[in-house]
PDB file of C-alpha atoms in Angstrom:
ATOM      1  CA  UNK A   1    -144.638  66.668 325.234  1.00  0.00           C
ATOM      2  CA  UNK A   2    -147.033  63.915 324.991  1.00  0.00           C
ATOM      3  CA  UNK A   3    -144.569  60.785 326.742  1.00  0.00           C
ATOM      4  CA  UNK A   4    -147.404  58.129 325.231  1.00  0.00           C
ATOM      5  CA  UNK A   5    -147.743  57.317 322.009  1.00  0.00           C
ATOM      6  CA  UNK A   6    -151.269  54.654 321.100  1.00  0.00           C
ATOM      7  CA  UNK A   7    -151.608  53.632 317.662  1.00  0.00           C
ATOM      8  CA  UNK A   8    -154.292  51.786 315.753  1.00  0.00           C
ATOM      9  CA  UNK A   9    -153.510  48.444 314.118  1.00  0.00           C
ATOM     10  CA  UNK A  10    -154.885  47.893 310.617  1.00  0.00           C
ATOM     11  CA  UNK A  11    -153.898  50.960 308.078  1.00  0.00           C
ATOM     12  CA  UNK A  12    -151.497  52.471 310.811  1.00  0.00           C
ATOM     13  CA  UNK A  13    -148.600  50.430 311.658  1.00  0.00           C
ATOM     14  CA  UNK A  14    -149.503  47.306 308.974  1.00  0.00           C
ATOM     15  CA  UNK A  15    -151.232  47.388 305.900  1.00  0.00           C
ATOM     16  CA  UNK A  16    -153.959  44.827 306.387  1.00  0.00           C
ATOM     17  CA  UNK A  17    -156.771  46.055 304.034  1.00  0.00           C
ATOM     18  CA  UNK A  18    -155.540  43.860 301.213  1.00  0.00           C
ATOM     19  CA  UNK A  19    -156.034  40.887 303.622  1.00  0.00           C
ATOM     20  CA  UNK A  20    -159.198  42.261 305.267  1.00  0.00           C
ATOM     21  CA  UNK A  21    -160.680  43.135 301.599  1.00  0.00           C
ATOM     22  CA  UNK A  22    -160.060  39.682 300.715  1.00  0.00           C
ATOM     23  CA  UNK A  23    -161.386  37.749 303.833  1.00  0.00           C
ATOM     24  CA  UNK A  24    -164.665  39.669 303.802  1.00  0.00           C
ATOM     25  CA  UNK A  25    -165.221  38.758 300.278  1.00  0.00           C
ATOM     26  CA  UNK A  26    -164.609  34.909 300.492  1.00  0.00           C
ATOM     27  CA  UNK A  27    -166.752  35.095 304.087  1.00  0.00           C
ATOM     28  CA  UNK A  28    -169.775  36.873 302.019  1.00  0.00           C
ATOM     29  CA  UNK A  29    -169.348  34.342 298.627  1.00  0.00           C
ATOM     30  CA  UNK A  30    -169.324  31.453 300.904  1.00  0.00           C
ATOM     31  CA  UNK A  31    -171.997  32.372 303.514  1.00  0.00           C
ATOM     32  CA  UNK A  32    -174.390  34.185 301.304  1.00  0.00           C
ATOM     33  CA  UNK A  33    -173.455  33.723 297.774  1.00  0.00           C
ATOM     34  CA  UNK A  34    -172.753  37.495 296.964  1.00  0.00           C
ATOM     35  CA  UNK A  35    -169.961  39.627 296.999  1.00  0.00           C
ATOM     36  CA  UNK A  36    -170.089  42.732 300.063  1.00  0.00           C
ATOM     37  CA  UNK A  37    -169.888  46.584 298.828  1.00  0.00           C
ATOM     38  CA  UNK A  38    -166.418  47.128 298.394  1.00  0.00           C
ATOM     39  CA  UNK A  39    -166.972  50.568 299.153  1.00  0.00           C
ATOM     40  CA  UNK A  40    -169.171  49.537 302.320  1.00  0.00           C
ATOM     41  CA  UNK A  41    -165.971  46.728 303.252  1.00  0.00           C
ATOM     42  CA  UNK A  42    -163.756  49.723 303.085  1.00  0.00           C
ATOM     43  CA  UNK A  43    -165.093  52.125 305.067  1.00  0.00           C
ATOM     44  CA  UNK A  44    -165.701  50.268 307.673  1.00  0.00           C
ATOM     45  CA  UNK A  45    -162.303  48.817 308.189  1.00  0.00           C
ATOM     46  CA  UNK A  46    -160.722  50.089 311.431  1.00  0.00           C
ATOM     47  CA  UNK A  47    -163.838  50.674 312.596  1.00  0.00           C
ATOM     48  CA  UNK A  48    -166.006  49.168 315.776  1.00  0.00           C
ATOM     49  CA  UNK A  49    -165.204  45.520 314.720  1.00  0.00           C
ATOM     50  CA  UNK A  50    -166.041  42.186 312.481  1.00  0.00           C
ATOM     51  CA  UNK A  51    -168.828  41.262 314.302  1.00  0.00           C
ATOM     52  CA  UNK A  52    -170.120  44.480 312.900  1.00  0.00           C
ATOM     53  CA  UNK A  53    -169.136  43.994 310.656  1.00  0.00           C
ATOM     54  CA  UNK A  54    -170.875  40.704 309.747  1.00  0.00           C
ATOM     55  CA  UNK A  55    -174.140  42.455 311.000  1.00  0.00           C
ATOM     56  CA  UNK A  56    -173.996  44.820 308.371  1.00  0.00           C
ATOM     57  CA  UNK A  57    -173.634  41.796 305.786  1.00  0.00           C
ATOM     58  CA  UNK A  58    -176.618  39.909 307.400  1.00  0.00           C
ATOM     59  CA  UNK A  59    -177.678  40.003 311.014  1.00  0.00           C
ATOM     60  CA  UNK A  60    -179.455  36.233 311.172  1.00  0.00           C
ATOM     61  CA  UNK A  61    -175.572  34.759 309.517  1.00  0.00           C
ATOM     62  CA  UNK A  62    -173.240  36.683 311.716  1.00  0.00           C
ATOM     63  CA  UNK A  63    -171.575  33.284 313.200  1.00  0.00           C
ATOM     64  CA  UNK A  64    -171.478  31.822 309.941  1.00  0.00           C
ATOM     65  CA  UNK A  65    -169.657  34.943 308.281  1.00  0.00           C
ATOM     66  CA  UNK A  66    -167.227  35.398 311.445  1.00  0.00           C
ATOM     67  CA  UNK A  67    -165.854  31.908 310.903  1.00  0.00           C
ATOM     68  CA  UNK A  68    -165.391  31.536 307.122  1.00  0.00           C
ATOM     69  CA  UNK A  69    -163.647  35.550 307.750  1.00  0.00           C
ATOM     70  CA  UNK A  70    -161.167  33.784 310.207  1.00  0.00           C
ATOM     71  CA  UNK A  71    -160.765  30.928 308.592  1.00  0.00           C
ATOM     72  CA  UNK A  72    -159.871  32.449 305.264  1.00  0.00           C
ATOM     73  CA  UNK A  73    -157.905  35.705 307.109  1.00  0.00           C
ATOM     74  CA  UNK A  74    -155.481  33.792 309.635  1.00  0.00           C
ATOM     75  CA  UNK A  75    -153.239  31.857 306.888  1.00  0.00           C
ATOM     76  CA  UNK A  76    -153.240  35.403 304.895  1.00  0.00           C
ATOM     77  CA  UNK A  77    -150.873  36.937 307.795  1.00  0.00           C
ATOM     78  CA  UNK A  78    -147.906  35.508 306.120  1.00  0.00           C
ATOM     79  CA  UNK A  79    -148.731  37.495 303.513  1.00  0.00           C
ATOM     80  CA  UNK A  80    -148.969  41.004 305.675  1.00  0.00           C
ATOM     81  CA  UNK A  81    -146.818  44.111 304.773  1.00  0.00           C
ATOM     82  CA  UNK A  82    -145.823  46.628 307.257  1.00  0.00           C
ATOM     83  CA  UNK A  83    -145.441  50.550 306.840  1.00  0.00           C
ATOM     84  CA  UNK A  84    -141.484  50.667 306.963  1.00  0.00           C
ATOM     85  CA  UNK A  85    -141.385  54.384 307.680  1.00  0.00           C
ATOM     86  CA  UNK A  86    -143.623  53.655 310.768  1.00  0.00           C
ATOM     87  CA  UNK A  87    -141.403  51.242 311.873  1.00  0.00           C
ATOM     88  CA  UNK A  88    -138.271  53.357 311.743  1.00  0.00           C
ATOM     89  CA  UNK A  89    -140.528  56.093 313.955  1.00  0.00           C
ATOM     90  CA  UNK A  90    -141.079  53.572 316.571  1.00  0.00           C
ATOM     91  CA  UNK A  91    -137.137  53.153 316.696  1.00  0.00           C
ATOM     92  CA  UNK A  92    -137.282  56.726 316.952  1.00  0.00           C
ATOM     93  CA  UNK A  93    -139.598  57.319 319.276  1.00  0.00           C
ATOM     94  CA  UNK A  94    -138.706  54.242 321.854  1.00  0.00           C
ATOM     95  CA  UNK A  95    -135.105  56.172 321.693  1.00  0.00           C
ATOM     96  CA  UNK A  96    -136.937  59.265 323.191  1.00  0.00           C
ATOM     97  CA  UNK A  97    -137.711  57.463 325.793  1.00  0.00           C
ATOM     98  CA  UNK A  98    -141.867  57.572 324.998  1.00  0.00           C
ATOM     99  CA  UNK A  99    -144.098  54.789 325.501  1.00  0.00           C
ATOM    100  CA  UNK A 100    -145.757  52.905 323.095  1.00  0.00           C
ATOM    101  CA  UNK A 101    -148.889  50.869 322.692  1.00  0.00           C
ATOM    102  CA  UNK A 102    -151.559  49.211 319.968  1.00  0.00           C
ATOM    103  CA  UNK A 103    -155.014  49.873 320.785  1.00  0.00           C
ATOM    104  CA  UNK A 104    -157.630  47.763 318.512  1.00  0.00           C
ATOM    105  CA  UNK A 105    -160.648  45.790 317.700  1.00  0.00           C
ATOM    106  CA  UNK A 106    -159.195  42.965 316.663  1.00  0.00           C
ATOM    107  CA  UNK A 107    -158.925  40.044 318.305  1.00  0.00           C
ATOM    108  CA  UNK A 108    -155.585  39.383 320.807  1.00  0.00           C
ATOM    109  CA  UNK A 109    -155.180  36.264 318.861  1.00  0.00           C
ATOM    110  CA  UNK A 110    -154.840  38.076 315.414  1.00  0.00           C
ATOM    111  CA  UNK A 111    -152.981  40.853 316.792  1.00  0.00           C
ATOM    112  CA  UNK A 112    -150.462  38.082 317.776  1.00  0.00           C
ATOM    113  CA  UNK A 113    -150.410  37.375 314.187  1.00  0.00           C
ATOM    114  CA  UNK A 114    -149.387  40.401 313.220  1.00  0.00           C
ATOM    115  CA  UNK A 115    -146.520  40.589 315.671  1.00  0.00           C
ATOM    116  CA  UNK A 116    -145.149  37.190 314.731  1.00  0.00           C
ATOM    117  CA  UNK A 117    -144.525  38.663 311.520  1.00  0.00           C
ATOM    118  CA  UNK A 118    -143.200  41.795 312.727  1.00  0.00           C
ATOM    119  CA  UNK A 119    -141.143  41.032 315.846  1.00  0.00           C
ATOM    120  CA  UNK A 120    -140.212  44.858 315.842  1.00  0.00           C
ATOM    121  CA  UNK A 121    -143.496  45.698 316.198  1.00  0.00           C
ATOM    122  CA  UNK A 122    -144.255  43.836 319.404  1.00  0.00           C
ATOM    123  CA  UNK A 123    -140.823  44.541 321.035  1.00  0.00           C
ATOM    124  CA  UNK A 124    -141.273  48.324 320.653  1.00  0.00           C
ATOM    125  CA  UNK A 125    -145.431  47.956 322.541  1.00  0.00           C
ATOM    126  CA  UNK A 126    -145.261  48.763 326.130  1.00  0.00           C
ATOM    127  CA  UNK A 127    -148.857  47.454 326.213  1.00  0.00           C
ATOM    128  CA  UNK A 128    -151.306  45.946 323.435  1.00  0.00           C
ATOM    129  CA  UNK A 129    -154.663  46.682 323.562  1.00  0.00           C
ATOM    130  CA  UNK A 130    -157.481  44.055 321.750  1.00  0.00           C
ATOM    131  CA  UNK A 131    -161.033  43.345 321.335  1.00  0.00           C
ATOM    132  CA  UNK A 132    -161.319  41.241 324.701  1.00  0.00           C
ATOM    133  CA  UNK A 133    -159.360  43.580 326.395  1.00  0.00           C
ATOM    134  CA  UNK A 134    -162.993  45.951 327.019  1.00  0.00           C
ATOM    135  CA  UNK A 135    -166.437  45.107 326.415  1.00  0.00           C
ATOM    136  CA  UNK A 136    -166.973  48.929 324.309  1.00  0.00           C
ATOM    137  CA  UNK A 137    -164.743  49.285 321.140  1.00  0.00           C
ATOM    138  CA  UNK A 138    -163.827  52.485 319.081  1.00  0.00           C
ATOM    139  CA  UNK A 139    -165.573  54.687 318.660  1.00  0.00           C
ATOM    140  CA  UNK A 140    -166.140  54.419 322.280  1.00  0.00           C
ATOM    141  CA  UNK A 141    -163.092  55.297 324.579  1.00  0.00           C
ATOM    142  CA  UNK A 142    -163.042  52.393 326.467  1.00  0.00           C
ATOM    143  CA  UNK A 143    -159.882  50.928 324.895  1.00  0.00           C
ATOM    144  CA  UNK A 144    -157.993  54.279 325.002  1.00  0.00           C
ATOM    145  CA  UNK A 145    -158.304  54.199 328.467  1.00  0.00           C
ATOM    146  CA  UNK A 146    -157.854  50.791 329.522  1.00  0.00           C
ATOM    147  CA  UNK A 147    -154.074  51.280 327.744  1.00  0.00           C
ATOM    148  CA  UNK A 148    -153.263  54.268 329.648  1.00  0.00           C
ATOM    149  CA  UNK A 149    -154.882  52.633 333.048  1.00  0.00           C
ATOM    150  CA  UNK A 150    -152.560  49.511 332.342  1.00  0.00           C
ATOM    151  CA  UNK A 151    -149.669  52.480 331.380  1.00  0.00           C
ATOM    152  CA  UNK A 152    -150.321  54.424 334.520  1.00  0.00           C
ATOM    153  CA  UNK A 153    -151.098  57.692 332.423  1.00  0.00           C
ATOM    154  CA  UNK A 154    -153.242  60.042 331.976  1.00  0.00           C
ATOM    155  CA  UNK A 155    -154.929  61.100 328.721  1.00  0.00           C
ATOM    156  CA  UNK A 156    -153.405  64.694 328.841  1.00  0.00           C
ATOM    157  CA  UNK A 157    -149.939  63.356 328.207  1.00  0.00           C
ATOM    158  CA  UNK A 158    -150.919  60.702 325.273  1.00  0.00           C
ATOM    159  CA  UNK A 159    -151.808  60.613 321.408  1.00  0.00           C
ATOM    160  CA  UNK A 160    -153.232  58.332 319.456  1.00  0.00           C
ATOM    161  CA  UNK A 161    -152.313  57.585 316.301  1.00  0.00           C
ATOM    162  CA  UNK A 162    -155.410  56.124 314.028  1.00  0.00           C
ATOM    163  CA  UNK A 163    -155.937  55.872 310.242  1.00  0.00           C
ATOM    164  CA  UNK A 164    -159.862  56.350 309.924  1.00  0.00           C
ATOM    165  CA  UNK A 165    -162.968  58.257 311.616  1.00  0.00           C
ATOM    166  CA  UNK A 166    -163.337  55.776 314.189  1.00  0.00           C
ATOM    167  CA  UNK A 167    -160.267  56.463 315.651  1.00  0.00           C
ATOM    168  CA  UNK A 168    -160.962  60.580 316.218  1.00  0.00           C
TER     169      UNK A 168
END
């Protein structure tokens, strides 16, 4: 039985795209005039990070982009939905005894966002893993392991729950 149970943020345990979707387009109309690829915006959510993000949009405009995104994203939290059936399988699995984390790019800062709107959320995390938290990001490991260092586990008895290819 796998006693630790990781899960990504965005598309797992809240549905942020809407929000995300929204913030990249604003950041892109604003810095350089043009919507992104919505089909580009997409696929990369979950993925290694904005500041990739923003590279992918235009590597000499990165800063620019990364502050009109925040600036336009943060406020939009209010508006965040949650996956209720995820919610009731934390319950569930806290009740087994299991530990739980988040392990994701995003910043600590937005995560806390996040789990100001969903107190359940952040009361059923034995540890929260973010962006500062590990200088490599998914794909890499890094952030896997730094949750199950700071859990005192060992990758044979964790899973990790993810929504896109990144998170494999």
């Amino acid at each position: 039985m796998r006693h630790v149970v990781l899960f990504d943020l965005d598309g797992t345990l809240i549905d942020s795209g809407p929000i995300i979707l929204a913030s990249m387009k604003h950041a892109s109309m604003a810095v350089l005039g043009r919507e992104p690829d919505e089909e580009l915006v997409r696929s990369a959510i979950g993925g290694p990070g904005l500041l990739a993000q923003m590279r992918e949009l235009d590597p000499d405009r990165v800063d620019e982009l990364v502050e009109a995104y925040r600036l336009h994203n943060e406020p939009l939290h209010e508006t965040l939905e949650a996956f209720d059936d995820v919610l009731r399988l934390l319950r569930v699995l806290k009740s087994e005894g299991r530990r739980l984390g988040i392990v994701t790019a995003k910043r600590l800062r937005t995560v806390g966002l996040a789990l100001d709107r969903f107190p359940q959320l952040g009361e059923a995390m034995d540890v929260v893993i973010g962006a500062e938290d590990t200088d490599k990001h998914k794909p890499e490991p890094d952030p896997v392991l730094e949750a199950l260092r700071r859990l005192d586990a060992s990758p044979a008895d964790a899973v990790y729950v993810g929504d896109s290819p990144f998170d494999i």
